[in-house]
């Protein structure tokens, strides 16, 4: 077996839809075509937004589509637990390490104060406006005074002099300017660990060699690379697949119709039809036809995946049903 390892890590805050299935299928094919190990991890770190029943539904939907995994919350494995809400001690340990090497500082800015700069140009589009560094240079006395009135978040100090460059497996060479969007939160004021930190700790702990995910997370990559470096952890190879978009230019969502896997199943759309449709969109087949996920493994070619957003026209969407 190859030592290549990849994963799919859904967030159980809503029903799995074709956009999720798109990323899951391509991540699975990348690993299975290289005879590697595929991991399923549940990213439920944001407790208020996540629901256990949706986590169970996600596992059922993936299995119904014909995808499997070697390690995961339901099958276990050597890197358990595979559910983020059960991995909090690992994140706290990483925070302690970052604090010890002076990579973090407390931020007392309120949500209203941060929203006030929301109209500023965004350094990283999906990550919101760049943080202005308001709390970065507070003295210890100023920090103490502010702690009496407000529990702070913790922010990572981004080197404002270094550009970040990495080679994306689909998008090619990616370069982010110095400062990469400003200092970012690694623990919220309510104590919830940020996605950025949790995903780095988990991918390193689970020995991920490759991370294939949606292009909406590309802007997170430079921040995660900085965390890998600061913690002395090896970074995986990254590849970002384009998003599926509606004809209105917005990401495929409920407003474009019910594209949930559960909804499609209820409408009588079979798993091989969904897989064949996604494979055609990904350039893996030259025409749309129902096909099992396992049949795609032998001729998966990452180089054929488009690197621009894919517009799902009404005609394309109808292919799923007829």
mmCIF file of C-alpha atoms in Angstrom:
data_model
loop_
_atom_site.group_PDB
_atom_site.id
_atom_site.type_symbol
_atom_site.label_atom_id
_atom_site.label_comp_id
_atom_site.label_asym_id
_atom_site.label_seq_id
_atom_site.Cartn_x
_atom_site.Cartn_y
_atom_site.Cartn_z
ATOM 1 C CA UNK A 1 0.000 0.000 0.000
ATOM 2 C CA UNK A 2 1.170 3.512 -0.838
ATOM 3 C CA UNK A 3 2.057 5.895 1.992
ATOM 4 C CA UNK A 4 -0.145 8.593 0.480
ATOM 5 C CA UNK A 5 -2.883 9.663 2.906
ATOM 6 C CA UNK A 6 -5.825 11.959 2.308
ATOM 7 C CA UNK A 7 -9.132 12.812 3.907
ATOM 8 C CA UNK A 8 -12.583 14.280 3.639
ATOM 9 C CA UNK A 9 -13.700 16.337 6.614
ATOM 10 C CA UNK A 10 -17.339 17.470 6.524
ATOM 11 C CA UNK A 11 -18.908 19.902 8.971
ATOM 12 C CA UNK A 12 -22.247 18.550 10.272
ATOM 13 C CA UNK A 13 -24.080 21.881 10.265
ATOM 14 C CA UNK A 14 -26.361 21.066 7.323
ATOM 15 C CA UNK A 15 -27.304 18.260 4.971
ATOM 16 C CA UNK A 16 -24.596 17.066 2.597
ATOM 17 C CA UNK A 17 -25.190 18.410 -0.913
ATOM 18 C CA UNK A 18 -23.694 17.830 -4.354
ATOM 19 C CA UNK A 19 -20.982 20.437 -3.702
ATOM 20 C CA UNK A 20 -19.800 18.416 -0.700
ATOM 21 C CA UNK A 21 -20.071 15.184 -2.684
ATOM 22 C CA UNK A 22 -17.994 16.781 -5.461
ATOM 23 C CA UNK A 23 -15.084 17.489 -3.090
ATOM 24 C CA UNK A 24 -15.481 14.136 -1.329
ATOM 25 C CA UNK A 25 -15.438 12.130 -4.558
ATOM 26 C CA UNK A 26 -12.352 13.874 -5.947
ATOM 27 C CA UNK A 27 -10.451 13.631 -2.655
ATOM 28 C CA UNK A 28 -11.363 9.929 -2.481
ATOM 29 C CA UNK A 29 -10.314 9.278 -6.085
ATOM 30 C CA UNK A 30 -6.997 11.070 -5.575
ATOM 31 C CA UNK A 31 -6.120 8.671 -2.768
ATOM 32 C CA UNK A 32 -7.710 5.470 -4.067
ATOM 33 C CA UNK A 33 -6.070 5.878 -7.487
ATOM 34 C CA UNK A 34 -2.701 5.957 -5.695
ATOM 35 C CA UNK A 35 -3.538 2.943 -3.512
ATOM 36 C CA UNK A 36 -3.364 5.139 -0.427
ATOM 37 C CA UNK A 37 -5.306 5.427 2.807
ATOM 38 C CA UNK A 38 -8.419 7.576 3.029
ATOM 39 C CA UNK A 39 -9.612 9.099 6.301
ATOM 40 C CA UNK A 40 -13.007 10.503 7.269
ATOM 41 C CA UNK A 41 -12.913 13.196 9.961
ATOM 42 C CA UNK A 42 -15.905 15.038 11.401
ATOM 43 C CA UNK A 43 -15.181 18.754 11.850
ATOM 44 C CA UNK A 44 -17.705 19.672 14.521
ATOM 45 C CA UNK A 45 -15.467 22.089 16.411
ATOM 46 C CA UNK A 46 -18.118 24.829 16.248
ATOM 47 C CA UNK A 47 -20.521 23.114 18.634
ATOM 48 C CA UNK A 48 -23.438 25.600 18.431
ATOM 49 C CA UNK A 49 -23.686 25.102 14.640
ATOM 50 C CA UNK A 50 -23.215 21.323 14.490
ATOM 51 C CA UNK A 51 -25.692 18.510 15.149
ATOM 52 C CA UNK A 52 -24.866 14.831 15.818
ATOM 53 C CA UNK A 53 -27.729 13.582 13.653
ATOM 54 C CA UNK A 54 -26.272 15.456 10.669
ATOM 55 C CA UNK A 55 -22.899 13.791 11.284
ATOM 56 C CA UNK A 56 -24.598 10.406 11.087
ATOM 57 C CA UNK A 57 -26.466 11.460 7.953
ATOM 58 C CA UNK A 58 -23.197 12.552 6.293
ATOM 59 C CA UNK A 59 -21.638 9.135 6.871
ATOM 60 C CA UNK A 60 -24.739 7.425 5.487
ATOM 61 C CA UNK A 61 -24.820 9.698 2.416
ATOM 62 C CA UNK A 62 -21.151 9.052 1.604
ATOM 63 C CA UNK A 63 -21.569 5.300 1.914
ATOM 64 C CA UNK A 64 -24.703 5.415 -0.247
ATOM 65 C CA UNK A 65 -22.631 7.206 -2.912
ATOM 66 C CA UNK A 66 -20.148 4.321 -2.841
ATOM 67 C CA UNK A 67 -17.307 6.038 -0.969
ATOM 68 C CA UNK A 68 -15.464 4.285 1.835
ATOM 69 C CA UNK A 69 -12.686 5.101 4.296
ATOM 70 C CA UNK A 70 -9.954 3.256 6.141
ATOM 71 C CA UNK A 71 -10.169 5.334 9.326
ATOM 72 C CA UNK A 72 -12.987 7.413 10.746
ATOM 73 C CA UNK A 73 -15.351 8.115 13.645
ATOM 74 C CA UNK A 74 -17.417 5.014 12.968
ATOM 75 C CA UNK A 75 -14.605 2.567 12.144
ATOM 76 C CA UNK A 76 -11.832 3.882 14.410
ATOM 77 C CA UNK A 77 -8.138 3.742 13.564
ATOM 78 C CA UNK A 78 -4.678 4.470 14.975
ATOM 79 C CA UNK A 79 -5.253 8.241 15.085
ATOM 80 C CA UNK A 80 -8.509 8.291 17.054
ATOM 81 C CA UNK A 81 -10.590 10.187 17.868
ATOM 82 C CA UNK A 82 -11.744 11.300 14.419
ATOM 83 C CA UNK A 83 -14.278 13.821 15.703
ATOM 84 C CA UNK A 84 -12.898 17.292 16.434
ATOM 85 C CA UNK A 85 -15.044 17.928 19.511
ATOM 86 C CA UNK A 86 -13.195 15.003 21.116
ATOM 87 C CA UNK A 87 -9.760 16.399 20.245
ATOM 88 C CA UNK A 88 -9.793 19.635 22.288
ATOM 89 C CA UNK A 89 -6.750 18.682 24.457
ATOM 90 C CA UNK A 90 -4.571 18.478 21.313
ATOM 91 C CA UNK A 91 -5.578 22.005 20.311
ATOM 92 C CA UNK A 92 -4.982 23.367 23.810
ATOM 93 C CA UNK A 93 -1.504 21.835 23.777
ATOM 94 C CA UNK A 94 -0.772 23.590 20.463
ATOM 95 C CA UNK A 95 -2.010 26.905 21.871
ATOM 96 C CA UNK A 96 0.357 26.521 24.822
ATOM 97 C CA UNK A 97 3.243 25.907 22.434
ATOM 98 C CA UNK A 98 2.399 28.951 20.322
ATOM 99 C CA UNK A 99 2.045 31.131 23.431
ATOM 100 C CA UNK A 100 5.401 29.919 24.712
ATOM 101 C CA UNK A 101 7.152 31.030 21.522
ATOM 102 C CA UNK A 102 5.352 34.399 21.471
ATOM 103 C CA UNK A 103 3.289 33.698 18.372
ATOM 104 C CA UNK A 104 -0.065 34.685 19.906
ATOM 105 C CA UNK A 105 -1.585 37.694 21.633
ATOM 106 C CA UNK A 106 -4.949 38.459 23.255
ATOM 107 C CA UNK A 107 -7.442 40.473 21.216
ATOM 108 C CA UNK A 108 -10.178 42.431 22.972
ATOM 109 C CA UNK A 109 -11.872 43.869 19.878
ATOM 110 C CA UNK A 110 -15.633 43.434 19.883
ATOM 111 C CA UNK A 111 -17.614 42.056 16.978
ATOM 112 C CA UNK A 112 -18.973 45.570 16.380
ATOM 113 C CA UNK A 113 -15.455 46.991 16.163
ATOM 114 C CA UNK A 114 -14.437 44.330 13.687
ATOM 115 C CA UNK A 115 -17.579 44.872 11.598
ATOM 116 C CA UNK A 116 -16.716 48.562 11.444
ATOM 117 C CA UNK A 117 -13.763 47.729 9.201
ATOM 118 C CA UNK A 118 -15.697 45.179 7.145
ATOM 119 C CA UNK A 119 -15.956 47.615 4.253
ATOM 120 C CA UNK A 120 -12.173 47.733 3.960
ATOM 121 C CA UNK A 121 -10.505 45.809 1.104
ATOM 122 C CA UNK A 122 -10.152 42.148 2.061
ATOM 123 C CA UNK A 123 -6.674 40.707 2.161
ATOM 124 C CA UNK A 124 -8.093 37.201 1.919
ATOM 125 C CA UNK A 125 -11.532 37.185 0.337
ATOM 126 C CA UNK A 126 -13.141 34.234 2.111
ATOM 127 C CA UNK A 127 -11.495 35.126 5.406
ATOM 128 C CA UNK A 128 -13.043 38.579 5.690
ATOM 129 C CA UNK A 129 -11.261 41.909 6.122
ATOM 130 C CA UNK A 130 -7.664 42.032 7.276
ATOM 131 C CA UNK A 131 -7.306 42.649 10.996
ATOM 132 C CA UNK A 132 -5.807 46.067 11.657
ATOM 133 C CA UNK A 133 -3.589 44.860 14.499
ATOM 134 C CA UNK A 134 -5.395 46.996 17.079
ATOM 135 C CA UNK A 135 -4.461 44.791 20.050
ATOM 136 C CA UNK A 136 -1.104 43.506 18.844
ATOM 137 C CA UNK A 137 1.000 46.077 20.695
ATOM 138 C CA UNK A 138 -0.924 46.441 23.957
ATOM 139 C CA UNK A 139 1.268 46.507 27.050
ATOM 140 C CA UNK A 140 0.807 43.843 29.725
ATOM 141 C CA UNK A 141 -0.884 46.463 31.896
ATOM 142 C CA UNK A 142 -3.295 47.405 29.106
ATOM 143 C CA UNK A 143 -4.069 43.730 28.561
ATOM 144 C CA UNK A 144 -4.748 43.260 32.278
ATOM 145 C CA UNK A 145 -7.147 46.202 32.371
ATOM 146 C CA UNK A 146 -9.061 44.973 29.337
ATOM 147 C CA UNK A 147 -9.314 41.437 30.709
ATOM 148 C CA UNK A 148 -11.360 42.790 33.598
ATOM 149 C CA UNK A 149 -14.045 43.896 31.158
ATOM 150 C CA UNK A 150 -13.827 41.289 28.385
ATOM 151 C CA UNK A 151 -12.560 37.779 27.712
ATOM 152 C CA UNK A 152 -10.168 38.027 24.748
ATOM 153 C CA UNK A 153 -9.762 35.913 21.676
ATOM 154 C CA UNK A 154 -6.256 34.772 20.729
ATOM 155 C CA UNK A 155 -4.677 35.901 17.466
ATOM 156 C CA UNK A 156 -1.652 34.562 15.595
ATOM 157 C CA UNK A 157 1.066 37.070 14.758
ATOM 158 C CA UNK A 158 1.506 37.047 10.998
ATOM 159 C CA UNK A 159 4.916 38.080 9.668
ATOM 160 C CA UNK A 160 4.162 41.297 7.775
ATOM 161 C CA UNK A 161 7.351 41.095 5.708
ATOM 162 C CA UNK A 162 7.001 37.659 4.089
ATOM 163 C CA UNK A 163 5.009 36.640 1.055
ATOM 164 C CA UNK A 164 3.664 33.068 1.120
ATOM 165 C CA UNK A 165 4.035 30.902 -1.969
ATOM 166 C CA UNK A 166 2.969 27.326 -2.487
ATOM 167 C CA UNK A 167 2.321 24.994 -5.427
ATOM 168 C CA UNK A 168 -1.318 23.996 -5.712
ATOM 169 C CA UNK A 169 -2.040 20.624 -7.298
ATOM 170 C CA UNK A 170 -4.809 22.121 -9.452
ATOM 171 C CA UNK A 171 -4.461 25.921 -9.441
ATOM 172 C CA UNK A 172 -0.667 25.952 -9.915
ATOM 173 C CA UNK A 173 1.672 28.425 -8.220
ATOM 174 C CA UNK A 174 -0.151 30.523 -5.621
ATOM 175 C CA UNK A 175 1.408 33.636 -4.119
ATOM 176 C CA UNK A 176 -0.045 35.588 -1.223
ATOM 177 C CA UNK A 177 1.299 39.047 -0.329
ATOM 178 C CA UNK A 178 3.151 39.886 2.910
ATOM 179 C CA UNK A 179 0.806 39.989 5.872
ATOM 180 C CA UNK A 180 -1.590 37.484 4.211
ATOM 181 C CA UNK A 181 -4.720 39.204 5.463
ATOM 182 C CA UNK A 182 -3.538 40.187 8.912
ATOM 183 C CA UNK A 183 -3.329 38.442 12.265
ATOM 184 C CA UNK A 184 -5.999 35.744 12.517
ATOM 185 C CA UNK A 185 -7.944 34.199 15.389
ATOM 186 C CA UNK A 186 -6.902 30.765 16.648
ATOM 187 C CA UNK A 187 -9.250 30.720 19.642
ATOM 188 C CA UNK A 188 -12.441 32.729 19.831
ATOM 189 C CA UNK A 189 -13.444 34.745 22.882
ATOM 190 C CA UNK A 190 -16.080 32.099 23.674
ATOM 191 C CA UNK A 191 -13.336 29.476 23.863
ATOM 192 C CA UNK A 192 -14.057 27.757 20.542
ATOM 193 C CA UNK A 193 -10.878 26.742 18.699
ATOM 194 C CA UNK A 194 -10.641 28.138 15.176
ATOM 195 C CA UNK A 195 -10.879 25.997 12.074
ATOM 196 C CA UNK A 196 -7.377 27.128 11.069
ATOM 197 C CA UNK A 197 -5.671 25.685 14.131
ATOM 198 C CA UNK A 198 -7.801 22.552 14.492
ATOM 199 C CA UNK A 199 -7.326 21.442 10.888
ATOM 200 C CA UNK A 200 -3.545 21.892 11.064
ATOM 201 C CA UNK A 201 -3.232 19.891 14.282
ATOM 202 C CA UNK A 202 -5.498 17.136 12.977
ATOM 203 C CA UNK A 203 -3.922 16.810 9.533
ATOM 204 C CA UNK A 204 -0.446 16.632 11.075
ATOM 205 C CA UNK A 205 -1.498 14.160 13.784
ATOM 206 C CA UNK A 206 -3.202 11.957 11.183
ATOM 207 C CA UNK A 207 -0.158 12.053 8.878
ATOM 208 C CA UNK A 208 -1.988 13.601 5.948
ATOM 209 C CA UNK A 209 0.239 13.832 2.888
ATOM 210 C CA UNK A 210 -2.407 15.342 0.593
ATOM 211 C CA UNK A 211 -5.346 17.660 1.147
ATOM 212 C CA UNK A 212 -7.774 18.060 -1.745
ATOM 213 C CA UNK A 213 -10.628 20.426 -0.905
ATOM 214 C CA UNK A 214 -12.830 23.189 -2.315
ATOM 215 C CA UNK A 215 -11.377 26.405 -3.714
ATOM 216 C CA UNK A 216 -13.298 28.370 -1.071
ATOM 217 C CA UNK A 217 -10.621 27.186 1.382
ATOM 218 C CA UNK A 218 -7.666 28.238 -0.753
ATOM 219 C CA UNK A 219 -7.382 31.518 1.168
ATOM 220 C CA UNK A 220 -6.963 29.511 4.371
ATOM 221 C CA UNK A 221 -3.867 27.778 3.040
ATOM 222 C CA UNK A 222 -1.269 30.513 3.729
ATOM 223 C CA UNK A 223 -2.518 30.847 7.288
ATOM 224 C CA UNK A 224 -2.312 27.118 7.791
ATOM 225 C CA UNK A 225 1.180 27.017 6.298
ATOM 226 C CA UNK A 226 2.262 29.630 8.852
ATOM 227 C CA UNK A 227 0.847 27.478 11.660
ATOM 228 C CA UNK A 228 2.603 24.352 10.367
ATOM 229 C CA UNK A 229 5.863 26.292 10.356
ATOM 230 C CA UNK A 230 5.383 27.832 13.803
ATOM 231 C CA UNK A 231 4.554 24.436 15.333
ATOM 232 C CA UNK A 232 7.374 22.623 13.523
ATOM 233 C CA UNK A 233 4.952 20.310 11.714
ATOM 234 C CA UNK A 234 5.196 18.995 8.134
ATOM 235 C CA UNK A 235 2.640 20.505 5.763
ATOM 236 C CA UNK A 236 0.738 18.326 3.272
ATOM 237 C CA UNK A 237 0.436 18.958 -0.456
ATOM 238 C CA UNK A 238 -2.645 21.041 -1.275
ATOM 239 C CA UNK A 239 -5.002 20.890 -4.247
ATOM 240 C CA UNK A 240 -8.137 23.022 -4.491
ATOM 241 C CA UNK A 241 -11.013 21.997 -6.744
ATOM 242 C CA UNK A 242 -13.253 24.670 -8.305
ATOM 243 C CA UNK A 243 -16.634 25.424 -6.805
ATOM 244 C CA UNK A 244 -19.945 24.468 -8.379
ATOM 245 C CA UNK A 245 -21.834 27.697 -9.084
ATOM 246 C CA UNK A 246 -25.405 28.570 -9.984
ATOM 247 C CA UNK A 247 -26.212 30.577 -13.103
ATOM 248 C CA UNK A 248 -26.472 33.658 -10.868
ATOM 249 C CA UNK A 249 -22.735 33.402 -10.227
ATOM 250 C CA UNK A 250 -23.221 32.348 -6.609
ATOM 251 C CA UNK A 251 -22.155 29.110 -4.990
ATOM 252 C CA UNK A 252 -24.634 26.285 -5.538
ATOM 253 C CA UNK A 253 -27.065 26.358 -2.618
ATOM 254 C CA UNK A 254 -30.682 25.810 -1.572
ATOM 255 C CA UNK A 255 -31.802 28.809 -3.631
ATOM 256 C CA UNK A 256 -30.862 26.771 -6.731
ATOM 257 C CA UNK A 257 -33.151 23.885 -5.708
ATOM 258 C CA UNK A 258 -32.727 20.901 -3.420
ATOM 259 C CA UNK A 259 -29.241 19.588 -4.160
ATOM 260 C CA UNK A 260 -28.874 17.661 -0.898
ATOM 261 C CA UNK A 261 -27.886 14.038 -1.299
ATOM 262 C CA UNK A 262 -30.825 13.016 0.884
ATOM 263 C CA UNK A 263 -33.180 15.075 -1.289
ATOM 264 C CA UNK A 264 -31.826 13.615 -4.523
ATOM 265 C CA UNK A 265 -32.141 10.105 -3.113
ATOM 266 C CA UNK A 266 -35.742 10.792 -2.113
ATOM 267 C CA UNK A 267 -36.424 12.096 -5.642
ATOM 268 C CA UNK A 268 -35.290 8.747 -7.033
ATOM 269 C CA UNK A 269 -31.861 9.806 -8.279
ATOM 270 C CA UNK A 270 -29.467 6.883 -7.891
ATOM 271 C CA UNK A 271 -25.904 7.113 -6.517
ATOM 272 C CA UNK A 272 -24.292 6.059 -9.806
ATOM 273 C CA UNK A 273 -26.142 8.848 -11.602
ATOM 274 C CA UNK A 274 -24.790 11.435 -9.145
ATOM 275 C CA UNK A 275 -21.261 10.005 -9.369
ATOM 276 C CA UNK A 276 -21.381 9.952 -13.175
ATOM 277 C CA UNK A 277 -22.609 13.537 -13.261
ATOM 278 C CA UNK A 278 -19.815 14.719 -10.954
ATOM 279 C CA UNK A 279 -17.198 12.723 -12.873
ATOM 280 C CA UNK A 280 -18.296 14.386 -16.119
ATOM 281 C CA UNK A 281 -18.067 17.853 -14.529
ATOM 282 C CA UNK A 282 -14.576 16.960 -13.283
ATOM 283 C CA UNK A 283 -13.359 16.020 -16.748
ATOM 284 C CA UNK A 284 -12.924 12.379 -15.792
ATOM 285 C CA UNK A 285 -15.384 11.130 -18.435
ATOM 286 C CA UNK A 286 -16.068 12.570 -21.893
ATOM 287 C CA UNK A 287 -19.833 12.229 -21.562
ATOM 288 C CA UNK A 288 -22.385 11.977 -18.808
ATOM 289 C CA UNK A 289 -23.392 8.439 -17.913
ATOM 290 C CA UNK A 290 -24.130 6.670 -14.624
ATOM 291 C CA UNK A 291 -21.045 5.025 -13.161
ATOM 292 C CA UNK A 292 -19.929 3.569 -9.827
ATOM 293 C CA UNK A 293 -17.250 5.466 -7.924
ATOM 294 C CA UNK A 294 -14.995 2.396 -7.907
ATOM 295 C CA UNK A 295 -15.056 2.283 -11.718
ATOM 296 C CA UNK A 296 -13.389 5.706 -11.858
ATOM 297 C CA UNK A 297 -10.345 4.757 -9.776
ATOM 298 C CA UNK A 298 -8.382 3.165 -12.627
ATOM 299 C CA UNK A 299 -8.358 6.221 -14.850
ATOM 300 C CA UNK A 300 -8.612 9.167 -12.449
ATOM 301 C CA UNK A 301 -6.464 12.064 -13.683
ATOM 302 C CA UNK A 302 -6.144 15.085 -11.397
ATOM 303 C CA UNK A 303 -4.762 17.090 -14.308
ATOM 304 C CA UNK A 304 -8.145 16.942 -16.044
ATOM 305 C CA UNK A 305 -9.996 18.689 -13.228
ATOM 306 C CA UNK A 306 -10.932 22.241 -14.329
ATOM 307 C CA UNK A 307 -9.324 25.072 -12.397
ATOM 308 C CA UNK A 308 -12.135 27.593 -12.888
ATOM 309 C CA UNK A 309 -15.557 27.651 -11.163
ATOM 310 C CA UNK A 310 -18.109 25.404 -12.878
ATOM 311 C CA UNK A 311 -21.490 26.933 -13.678
ATOM 312 C CA UNK A 312 -24.339 24.482 -13.236
ATOM 313 C CA UNK A 313 -26.855 25.530 -15.851
ATOM 314 C CA UNK A 314 -30.498 24.508 -15.710
ATOM 315 C CA UNK A 315 -29.747 22.016 -18.490
ATOM 316 C CA UNK A 316 -26.872 20.487 -16.520
ATOM 317 C CA UNK A 317 -28.989 20.247 -13.399
ATOM 318 C CA UNK A 318 -31.784 18.488 -15.301
ATOM 319 C CA UNK A 319 -29.295 15.801 -16.375
ATOM 320 C CA UNK A 320 -29.309 14.590 -12.790
ATOM 321 C CA UNK A 321 -33.023 13.870 -12.866
ATOM 322 C CA UNK A 322 -33.757 12.661 -16.391
#
